[in-house]
PDB file of C-alpha atoms in Angstrom:
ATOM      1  CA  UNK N   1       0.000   0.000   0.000  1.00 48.00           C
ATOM      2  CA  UNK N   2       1.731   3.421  -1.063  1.00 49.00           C
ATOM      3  CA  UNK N   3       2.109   6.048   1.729  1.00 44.00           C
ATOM      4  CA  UNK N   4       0.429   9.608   1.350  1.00 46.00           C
ATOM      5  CA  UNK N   5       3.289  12.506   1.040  1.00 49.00           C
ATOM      6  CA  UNK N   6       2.515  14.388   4.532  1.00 49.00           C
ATOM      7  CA  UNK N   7       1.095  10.712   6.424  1.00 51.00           C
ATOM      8  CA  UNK N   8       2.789   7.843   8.259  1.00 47.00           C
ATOM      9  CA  UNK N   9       2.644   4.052   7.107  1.00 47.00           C
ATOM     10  CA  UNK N  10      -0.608   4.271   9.364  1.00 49.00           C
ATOM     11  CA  UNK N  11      -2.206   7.158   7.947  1.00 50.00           C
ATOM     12  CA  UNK N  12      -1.582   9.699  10.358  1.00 50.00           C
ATOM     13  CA  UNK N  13      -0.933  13.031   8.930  1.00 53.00           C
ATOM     14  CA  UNK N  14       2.101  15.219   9.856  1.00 51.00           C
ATOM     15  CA  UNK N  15       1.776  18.600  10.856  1.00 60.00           C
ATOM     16  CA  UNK N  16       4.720  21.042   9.130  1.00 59.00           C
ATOM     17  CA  UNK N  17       5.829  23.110  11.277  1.00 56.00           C
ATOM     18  CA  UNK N  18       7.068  25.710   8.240  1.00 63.00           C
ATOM     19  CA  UNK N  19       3.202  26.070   7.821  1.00 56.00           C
ATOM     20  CA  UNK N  20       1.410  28.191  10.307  1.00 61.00           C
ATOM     21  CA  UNK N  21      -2.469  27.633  10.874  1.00 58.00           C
ATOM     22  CA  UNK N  22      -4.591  30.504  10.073  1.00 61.00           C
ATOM     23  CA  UNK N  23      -5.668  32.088  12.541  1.00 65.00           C
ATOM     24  CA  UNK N  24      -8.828  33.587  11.006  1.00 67.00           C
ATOM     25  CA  UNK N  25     -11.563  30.952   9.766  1.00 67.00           C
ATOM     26  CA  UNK N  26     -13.819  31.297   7.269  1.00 72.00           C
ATOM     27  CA  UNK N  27     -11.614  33.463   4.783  1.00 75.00           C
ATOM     28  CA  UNK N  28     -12.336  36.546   6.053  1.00 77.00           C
ATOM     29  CA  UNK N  29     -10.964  39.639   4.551  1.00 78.00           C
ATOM     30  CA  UNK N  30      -9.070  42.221   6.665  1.00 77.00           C
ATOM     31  CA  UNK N  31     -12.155  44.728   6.616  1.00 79.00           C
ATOM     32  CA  UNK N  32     -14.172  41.920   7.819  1.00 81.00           C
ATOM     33  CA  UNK N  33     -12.232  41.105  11.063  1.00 80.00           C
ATOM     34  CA  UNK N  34     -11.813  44.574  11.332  1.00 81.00           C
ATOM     35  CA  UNK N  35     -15.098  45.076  11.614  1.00 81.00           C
ATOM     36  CA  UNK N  36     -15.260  42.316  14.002  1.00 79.00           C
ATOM     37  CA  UNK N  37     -13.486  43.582  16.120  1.00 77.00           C
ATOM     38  CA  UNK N  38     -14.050  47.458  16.436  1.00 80.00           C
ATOM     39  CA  UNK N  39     -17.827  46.484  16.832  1.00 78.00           C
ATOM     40  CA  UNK N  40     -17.730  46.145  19.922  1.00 77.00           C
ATOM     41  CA  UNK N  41     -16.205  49.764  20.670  1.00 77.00           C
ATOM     42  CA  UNK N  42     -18.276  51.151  18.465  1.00 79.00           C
ATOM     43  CA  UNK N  43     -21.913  50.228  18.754  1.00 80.00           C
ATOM     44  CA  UNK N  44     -24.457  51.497  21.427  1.00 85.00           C
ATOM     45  CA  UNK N  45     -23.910  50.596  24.833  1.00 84.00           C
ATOM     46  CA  UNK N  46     -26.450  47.776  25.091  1.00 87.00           C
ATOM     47  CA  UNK N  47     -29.327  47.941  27.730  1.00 90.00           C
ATOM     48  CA  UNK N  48     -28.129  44.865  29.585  1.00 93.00           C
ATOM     49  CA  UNK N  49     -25.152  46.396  30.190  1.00 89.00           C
ATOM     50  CA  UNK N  50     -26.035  49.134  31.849  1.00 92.00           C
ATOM     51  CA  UNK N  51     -28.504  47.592  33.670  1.00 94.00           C
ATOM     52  CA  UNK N  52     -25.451  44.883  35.207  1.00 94.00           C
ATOM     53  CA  UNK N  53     -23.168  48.141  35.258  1.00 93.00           C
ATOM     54  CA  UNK N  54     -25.791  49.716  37.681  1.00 95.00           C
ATOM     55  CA  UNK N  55     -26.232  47.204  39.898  1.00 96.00           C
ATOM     56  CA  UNK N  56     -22.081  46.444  40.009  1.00 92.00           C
ATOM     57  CA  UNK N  57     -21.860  50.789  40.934  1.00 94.00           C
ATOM     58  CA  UNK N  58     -24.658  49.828  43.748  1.00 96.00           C
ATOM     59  CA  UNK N  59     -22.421  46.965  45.399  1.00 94.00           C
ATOM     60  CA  UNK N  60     -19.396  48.879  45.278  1.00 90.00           C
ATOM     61  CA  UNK N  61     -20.618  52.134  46.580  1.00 95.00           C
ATOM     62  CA  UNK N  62     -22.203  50.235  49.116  1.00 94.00           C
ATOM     63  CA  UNK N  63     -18.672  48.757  49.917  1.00 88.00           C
ATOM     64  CA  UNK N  64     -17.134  52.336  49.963  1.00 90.00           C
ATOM     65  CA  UNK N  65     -19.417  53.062  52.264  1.00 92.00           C
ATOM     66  CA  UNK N  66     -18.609  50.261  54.592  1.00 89.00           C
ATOM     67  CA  UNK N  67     -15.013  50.935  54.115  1.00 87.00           C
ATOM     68  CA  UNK N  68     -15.484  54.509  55.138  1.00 89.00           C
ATOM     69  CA  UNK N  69     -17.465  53.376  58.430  1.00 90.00           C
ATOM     70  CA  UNK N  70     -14.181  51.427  59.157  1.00 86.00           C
ATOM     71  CA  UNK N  71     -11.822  54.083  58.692  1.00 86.00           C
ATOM     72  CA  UNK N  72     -14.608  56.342  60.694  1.00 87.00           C
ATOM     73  CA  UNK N  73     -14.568  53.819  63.671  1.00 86.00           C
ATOM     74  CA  UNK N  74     -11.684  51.342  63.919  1.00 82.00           C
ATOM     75  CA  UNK N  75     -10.313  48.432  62.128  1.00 80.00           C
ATOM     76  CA  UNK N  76     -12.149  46.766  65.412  1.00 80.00           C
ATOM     77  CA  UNK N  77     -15.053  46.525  63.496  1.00 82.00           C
ATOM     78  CA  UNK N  78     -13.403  43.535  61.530  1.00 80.00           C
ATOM     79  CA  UNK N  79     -12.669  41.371  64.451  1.00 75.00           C
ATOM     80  CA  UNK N  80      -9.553  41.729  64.986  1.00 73.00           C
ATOM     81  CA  UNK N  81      -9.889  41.078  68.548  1.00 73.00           C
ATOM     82  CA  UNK N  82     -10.348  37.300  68.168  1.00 69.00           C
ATOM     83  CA  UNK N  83      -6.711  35.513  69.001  1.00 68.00           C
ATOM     84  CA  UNK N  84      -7.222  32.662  67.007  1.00 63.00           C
ATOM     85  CA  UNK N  85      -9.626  32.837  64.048  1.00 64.00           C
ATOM     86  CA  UNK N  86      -8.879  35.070  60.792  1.00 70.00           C
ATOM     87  CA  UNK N  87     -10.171  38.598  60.989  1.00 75.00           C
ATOM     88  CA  UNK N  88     -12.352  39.886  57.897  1.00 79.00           C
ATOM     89  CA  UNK N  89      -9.430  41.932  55.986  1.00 78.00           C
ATOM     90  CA  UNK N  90      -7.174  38.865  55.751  1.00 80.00           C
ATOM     91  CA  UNK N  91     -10.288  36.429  54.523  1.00 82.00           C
ATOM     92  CA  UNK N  92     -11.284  38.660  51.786  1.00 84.00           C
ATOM     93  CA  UNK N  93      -7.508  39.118  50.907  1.00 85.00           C
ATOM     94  CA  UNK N  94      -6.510  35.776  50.456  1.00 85.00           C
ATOM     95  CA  UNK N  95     -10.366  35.042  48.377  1.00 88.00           C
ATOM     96  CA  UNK N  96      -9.313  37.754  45.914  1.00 88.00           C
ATOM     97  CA  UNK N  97      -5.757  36.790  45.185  1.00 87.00           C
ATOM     98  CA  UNK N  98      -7.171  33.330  44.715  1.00 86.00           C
ATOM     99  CA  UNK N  99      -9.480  34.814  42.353  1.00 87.00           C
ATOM    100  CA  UNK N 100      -6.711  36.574  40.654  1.00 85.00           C
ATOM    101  CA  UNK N 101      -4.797  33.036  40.650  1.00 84.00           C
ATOM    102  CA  UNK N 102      -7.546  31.502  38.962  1.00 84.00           C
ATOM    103  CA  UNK N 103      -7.370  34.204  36.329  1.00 83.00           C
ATOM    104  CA  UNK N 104      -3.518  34.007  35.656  1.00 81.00           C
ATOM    105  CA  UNK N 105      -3.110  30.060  35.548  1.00 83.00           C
ATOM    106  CA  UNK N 106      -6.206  29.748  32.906  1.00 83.00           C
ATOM    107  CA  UNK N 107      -4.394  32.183  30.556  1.00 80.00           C
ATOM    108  CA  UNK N 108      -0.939  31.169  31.200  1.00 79.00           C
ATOM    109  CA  UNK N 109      -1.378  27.541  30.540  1.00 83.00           C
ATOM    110  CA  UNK N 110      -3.590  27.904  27.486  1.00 81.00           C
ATOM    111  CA  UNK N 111      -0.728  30.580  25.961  1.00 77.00           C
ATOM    112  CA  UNK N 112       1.651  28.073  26.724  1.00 81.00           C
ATOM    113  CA  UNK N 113      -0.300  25.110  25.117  1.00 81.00           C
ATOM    114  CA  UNK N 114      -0.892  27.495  21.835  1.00 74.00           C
ATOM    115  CA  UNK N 115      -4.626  26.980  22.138  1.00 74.00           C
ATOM    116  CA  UNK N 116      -5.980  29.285  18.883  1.00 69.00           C
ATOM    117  CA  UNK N 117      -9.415  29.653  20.712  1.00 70.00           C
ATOM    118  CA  UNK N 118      -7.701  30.879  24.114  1.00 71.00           C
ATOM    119  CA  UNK N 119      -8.508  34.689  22.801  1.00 72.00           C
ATOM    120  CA  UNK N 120     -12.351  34.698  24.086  1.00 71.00           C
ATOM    121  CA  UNK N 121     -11.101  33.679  27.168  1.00 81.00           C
ATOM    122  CA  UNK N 122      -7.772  35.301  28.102  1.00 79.00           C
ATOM    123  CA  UNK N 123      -8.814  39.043  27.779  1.00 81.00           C
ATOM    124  CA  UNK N 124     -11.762  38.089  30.223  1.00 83.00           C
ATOM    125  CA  UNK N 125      -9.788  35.937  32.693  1.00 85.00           C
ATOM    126  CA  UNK N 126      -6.806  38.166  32.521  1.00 85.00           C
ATOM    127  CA  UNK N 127      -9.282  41.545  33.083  1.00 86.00           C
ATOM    128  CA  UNK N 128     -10.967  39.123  36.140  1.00 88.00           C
ATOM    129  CA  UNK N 129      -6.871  39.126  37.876  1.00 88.00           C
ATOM    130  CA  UNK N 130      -6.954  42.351  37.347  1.00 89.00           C
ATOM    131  CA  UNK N 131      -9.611  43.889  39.007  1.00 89.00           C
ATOM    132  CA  UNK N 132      -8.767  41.101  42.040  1.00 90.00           C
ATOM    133  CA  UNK N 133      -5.667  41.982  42.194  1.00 88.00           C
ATOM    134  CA  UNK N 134      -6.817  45.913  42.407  1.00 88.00           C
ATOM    135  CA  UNK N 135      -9.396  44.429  45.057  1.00 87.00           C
ATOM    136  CA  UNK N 136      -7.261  42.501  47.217  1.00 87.00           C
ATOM    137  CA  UNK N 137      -4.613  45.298  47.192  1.00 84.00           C
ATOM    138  CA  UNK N 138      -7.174  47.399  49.557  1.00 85.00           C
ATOM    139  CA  UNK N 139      -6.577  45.541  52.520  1.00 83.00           C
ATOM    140  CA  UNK N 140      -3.420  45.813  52.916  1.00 81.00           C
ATOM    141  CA  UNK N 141      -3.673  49.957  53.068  1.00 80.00           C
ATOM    142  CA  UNK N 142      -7.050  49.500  55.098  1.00 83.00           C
ATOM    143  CA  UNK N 143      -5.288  47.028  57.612  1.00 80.00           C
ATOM    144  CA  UNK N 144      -2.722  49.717  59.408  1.00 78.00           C
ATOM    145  CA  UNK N 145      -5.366  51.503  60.868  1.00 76.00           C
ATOM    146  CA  UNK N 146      -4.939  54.975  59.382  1.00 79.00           C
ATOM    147  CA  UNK N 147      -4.864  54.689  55.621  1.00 79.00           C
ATOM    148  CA  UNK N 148      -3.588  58.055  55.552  1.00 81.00           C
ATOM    149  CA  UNK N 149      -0.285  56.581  56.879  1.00 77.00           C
ATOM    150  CA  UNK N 150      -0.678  53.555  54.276  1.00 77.00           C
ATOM    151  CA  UNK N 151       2.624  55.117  52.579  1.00 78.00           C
ATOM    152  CA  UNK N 152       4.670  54.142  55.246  1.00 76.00           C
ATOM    153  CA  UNK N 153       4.485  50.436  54.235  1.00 77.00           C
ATOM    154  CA  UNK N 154       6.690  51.149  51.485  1.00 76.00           C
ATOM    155  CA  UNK N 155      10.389  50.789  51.444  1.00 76.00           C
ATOM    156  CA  UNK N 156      10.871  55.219  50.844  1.00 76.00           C
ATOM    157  CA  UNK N 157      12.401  57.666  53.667  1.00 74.00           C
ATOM    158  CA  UNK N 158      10.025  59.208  55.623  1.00 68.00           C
ATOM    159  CA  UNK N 159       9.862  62.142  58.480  1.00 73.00           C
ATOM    160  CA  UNK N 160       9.114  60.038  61.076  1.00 71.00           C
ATOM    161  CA  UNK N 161      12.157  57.840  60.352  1.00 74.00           C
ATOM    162  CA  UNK N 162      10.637  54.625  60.078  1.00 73.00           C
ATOM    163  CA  UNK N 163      11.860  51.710  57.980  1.00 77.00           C
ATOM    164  CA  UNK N 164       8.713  48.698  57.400  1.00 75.00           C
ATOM    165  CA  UNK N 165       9.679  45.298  59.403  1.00 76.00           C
ATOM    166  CA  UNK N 166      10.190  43.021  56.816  1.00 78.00           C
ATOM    167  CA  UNK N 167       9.537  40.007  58.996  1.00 79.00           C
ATOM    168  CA  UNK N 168       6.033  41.392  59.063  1.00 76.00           C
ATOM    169  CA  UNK N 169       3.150  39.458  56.364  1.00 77.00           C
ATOM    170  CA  UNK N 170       1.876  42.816  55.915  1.00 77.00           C
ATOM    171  CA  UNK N 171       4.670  43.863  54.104  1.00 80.00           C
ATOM    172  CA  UNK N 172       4.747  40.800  52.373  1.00 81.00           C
ATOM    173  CA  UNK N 173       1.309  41.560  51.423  1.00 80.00           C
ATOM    174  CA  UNK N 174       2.238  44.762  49.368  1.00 82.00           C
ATOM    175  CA  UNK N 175       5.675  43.416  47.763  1.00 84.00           C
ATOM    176  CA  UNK N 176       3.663  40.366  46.504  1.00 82.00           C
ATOM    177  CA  UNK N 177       0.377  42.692  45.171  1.00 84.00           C
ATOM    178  CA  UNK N 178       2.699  45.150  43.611  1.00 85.00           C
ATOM    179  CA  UNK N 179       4.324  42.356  41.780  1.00 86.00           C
ATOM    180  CA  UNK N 180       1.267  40.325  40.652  1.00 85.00           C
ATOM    181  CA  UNK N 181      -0.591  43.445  39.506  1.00 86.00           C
ATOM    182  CA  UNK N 182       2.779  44.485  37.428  1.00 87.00           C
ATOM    183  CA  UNK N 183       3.252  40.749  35.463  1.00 85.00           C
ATOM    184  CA  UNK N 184      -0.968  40.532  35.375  1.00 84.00           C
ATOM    185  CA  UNK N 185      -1.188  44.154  33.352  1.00 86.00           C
ATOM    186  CA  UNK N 186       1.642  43.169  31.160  1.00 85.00           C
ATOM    187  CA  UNK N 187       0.735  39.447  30.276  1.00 80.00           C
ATOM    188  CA  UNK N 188      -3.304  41.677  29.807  1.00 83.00           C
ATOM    189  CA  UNK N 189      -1.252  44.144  27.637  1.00 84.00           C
ATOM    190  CA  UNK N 190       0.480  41.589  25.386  1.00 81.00           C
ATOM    191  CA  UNK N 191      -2.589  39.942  24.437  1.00 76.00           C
ATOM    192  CA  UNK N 192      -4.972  42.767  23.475  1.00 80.00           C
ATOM    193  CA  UNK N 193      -2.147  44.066  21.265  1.00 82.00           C
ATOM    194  CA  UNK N 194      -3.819  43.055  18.368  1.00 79.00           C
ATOM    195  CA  UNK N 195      -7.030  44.853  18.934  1.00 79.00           C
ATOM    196  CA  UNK N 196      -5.347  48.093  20.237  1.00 80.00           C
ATOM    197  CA  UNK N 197      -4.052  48.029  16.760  1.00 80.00           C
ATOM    198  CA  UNK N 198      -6.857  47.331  15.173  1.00 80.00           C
ATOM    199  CA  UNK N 199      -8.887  50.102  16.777  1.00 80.00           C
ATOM    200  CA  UNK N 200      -5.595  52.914  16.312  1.00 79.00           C
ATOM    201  CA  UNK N 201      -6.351  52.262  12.698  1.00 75.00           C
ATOM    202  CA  UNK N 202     -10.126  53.169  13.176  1.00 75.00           C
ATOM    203  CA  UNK N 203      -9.378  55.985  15.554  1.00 70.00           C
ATOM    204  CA  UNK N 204      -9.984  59.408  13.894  1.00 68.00           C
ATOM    205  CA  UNK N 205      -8.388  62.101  16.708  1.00 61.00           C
ATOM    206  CA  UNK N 206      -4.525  61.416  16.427  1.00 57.00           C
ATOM    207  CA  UNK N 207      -4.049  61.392  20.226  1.00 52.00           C
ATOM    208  CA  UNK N 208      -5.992  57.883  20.066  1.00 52.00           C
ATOM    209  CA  UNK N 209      -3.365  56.515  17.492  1.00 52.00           C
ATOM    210  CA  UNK N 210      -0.474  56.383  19.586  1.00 53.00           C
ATOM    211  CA  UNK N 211       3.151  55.350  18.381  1.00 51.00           C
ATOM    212  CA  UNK N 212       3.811  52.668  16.703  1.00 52.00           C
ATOM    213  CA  UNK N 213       5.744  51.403  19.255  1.00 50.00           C
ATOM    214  CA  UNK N 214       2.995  50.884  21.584  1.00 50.00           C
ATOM    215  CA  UNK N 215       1.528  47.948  19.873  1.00 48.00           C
ATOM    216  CA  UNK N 216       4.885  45.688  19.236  1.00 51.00           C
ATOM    217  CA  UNK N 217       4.744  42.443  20.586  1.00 49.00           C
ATOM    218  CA  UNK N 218       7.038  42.277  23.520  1.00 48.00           C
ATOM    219  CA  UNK N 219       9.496  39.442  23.784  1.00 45.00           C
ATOM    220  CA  UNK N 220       7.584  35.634  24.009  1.00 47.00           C
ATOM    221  CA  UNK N 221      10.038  35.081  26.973  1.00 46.00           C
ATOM    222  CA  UNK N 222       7.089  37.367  28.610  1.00 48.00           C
ATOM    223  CA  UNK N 223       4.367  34.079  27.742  1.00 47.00           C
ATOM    224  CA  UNK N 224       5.343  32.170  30.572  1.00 48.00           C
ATOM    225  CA  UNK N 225       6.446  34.715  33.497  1.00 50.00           C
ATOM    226  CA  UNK N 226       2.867  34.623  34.721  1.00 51.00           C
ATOM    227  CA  UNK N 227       3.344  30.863  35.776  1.00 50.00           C
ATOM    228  CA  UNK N 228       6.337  31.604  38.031  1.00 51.00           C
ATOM    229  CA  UNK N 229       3.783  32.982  40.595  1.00 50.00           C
ATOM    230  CA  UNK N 230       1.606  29.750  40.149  1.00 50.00           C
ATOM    231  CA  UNK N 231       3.571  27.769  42.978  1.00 48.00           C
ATOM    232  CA  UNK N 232       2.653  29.928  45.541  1.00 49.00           C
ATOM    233  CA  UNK N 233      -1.043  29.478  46.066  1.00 47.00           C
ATOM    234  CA  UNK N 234      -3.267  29.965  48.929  1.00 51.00           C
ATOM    235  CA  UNK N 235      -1.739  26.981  50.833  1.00 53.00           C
ATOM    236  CA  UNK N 236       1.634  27.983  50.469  1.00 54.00           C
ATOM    237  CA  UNK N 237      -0.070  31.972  51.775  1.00 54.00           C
ATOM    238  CA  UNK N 238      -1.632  29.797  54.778  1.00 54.00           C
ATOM    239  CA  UNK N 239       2.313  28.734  56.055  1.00 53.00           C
ATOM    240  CA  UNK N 240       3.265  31.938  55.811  1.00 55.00           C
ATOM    241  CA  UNK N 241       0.911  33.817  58.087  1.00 53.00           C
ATOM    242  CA  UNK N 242       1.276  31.078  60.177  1.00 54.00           C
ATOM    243  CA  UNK N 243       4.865  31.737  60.864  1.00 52.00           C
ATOM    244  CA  UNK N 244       3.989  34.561  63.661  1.00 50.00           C
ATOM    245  CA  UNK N 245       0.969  33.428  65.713  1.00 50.00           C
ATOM    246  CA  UNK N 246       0.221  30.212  67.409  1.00 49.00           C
ATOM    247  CA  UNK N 247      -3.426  30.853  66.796  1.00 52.00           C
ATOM    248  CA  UNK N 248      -2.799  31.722  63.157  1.00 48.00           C
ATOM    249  CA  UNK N 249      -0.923  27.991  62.532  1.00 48.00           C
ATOM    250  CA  UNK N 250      -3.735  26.067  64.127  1.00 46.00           C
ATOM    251  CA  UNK N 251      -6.113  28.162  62.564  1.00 45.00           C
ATOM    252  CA  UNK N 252      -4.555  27.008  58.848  1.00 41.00           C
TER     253      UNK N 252
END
């Protein structure tokens, strides 16, 4: 039995790597995913989306208000006063930077696997890390009592001369937020690239252009930074705040 050029003796067919895939289905022309794309920038604002954009501004001014009763009356309010059980500020710390682990992992290991169809998901589950990320990086400020003094948990020269403990989780805290929010915006960055350039070329006002530079693709080395934060999950979060309090490690 003669063997197919491109198959094994089998039958299987071998993939050339010289040949990329198309990316685009259906031969589309360039005006057509163009149009794709900038659609959804430029069409009305639909009625559902308001409607979920009101009730989201609802929740979160209700949360600004409950944040402003705190800073009104005492971080007291969040039980801090219990010994042994986690407080309210560290619970809803560690739940969002799961949250933003969640986000991370999906996108990092479908980027990493080359998965064509990872685009509907990676600008939403990147965009989900980010906004966690923003979210858990309240508590931290919140925590030391007078938010106006939150500036002091960075590593800068104050009046007061006072250098942060870096033995303390809090710290941690801030080092590892400031971190994850950097690589999350950049590995969010690198993969809207393509429709930031897409939408320059529809924009009319030349301050919405931008420089070319702007939308180069950054080195791939960047495609799998976001997994080097991966080992350090919520388990792994658990140890370390255990590492001060008796309470804290039996609590874990």
């Amino acid at each position: 039995m003669p063997v197919v050029p491109g198959t094994t003796d089998d039958g299987t067919l071998i993939e050339d790597p010289s040949v990329r895939a198309p990316l685009v289905l259906g031969k589309r022309t360039f005006r057509e995913v163009t149009d794709i794309v900038c659609g959804y920038a430029e069409a009305p604002i639909p009625k559902i989306w308001l409607t979920a954009f009101t009730i989201c501004s609802m929740i979160a001014a209700l949360g600004t208000g409950m944040i402003l009763y705190l800073i009104i009356t005492g971080v007291g309010v969040w039980g801090l006063n219990n010994q042994v059980d986690w407080a309210w500020d560290i619970t809803n710390f560690v739940f969002w930077i799961g949250i933003g682990h969640a986000g991370t992992l999906i996108s990092a290991i479908l980027c990493l696997l080359k998965q064509n169809w990872r685009t509907a998901v990676n600008r939403s589950a990147e965009a989900m890390t980010i906004f966690a990320v923003v979210c858990a990086g309240i508590f931290p400020g919140i925590h030391v009592g007078r938010v106006w003094f939150a500036w002091f948990l960075a590593p800068v020269p104050n009046s007061n001369a006072i250098w942060p403990n870096f033995r303390s989780p809090l710290l941690w805290d801030v080092f590892a937020v400031s971190t994850y929010a950097t690589v999350s915006l950049l590995f969010w960055y690198m993969g809207m690239i393509p429709d930031l350039a897409t939408l320059r070329d529809r924009a009319a006002a030349r301050l919405h252009k931008g420089v070319s530079r702007e939308f180069k693709m950054p080195m791939p080395i960047g495609d799998g930074l976001p997994l080097g934060f991966m080992p350090r999950p919520d388990s792994i979060r658990l140890f370390i705040y255990g590492v001060a309090s008796l309470g804290w490690r039996f609590s874990s």
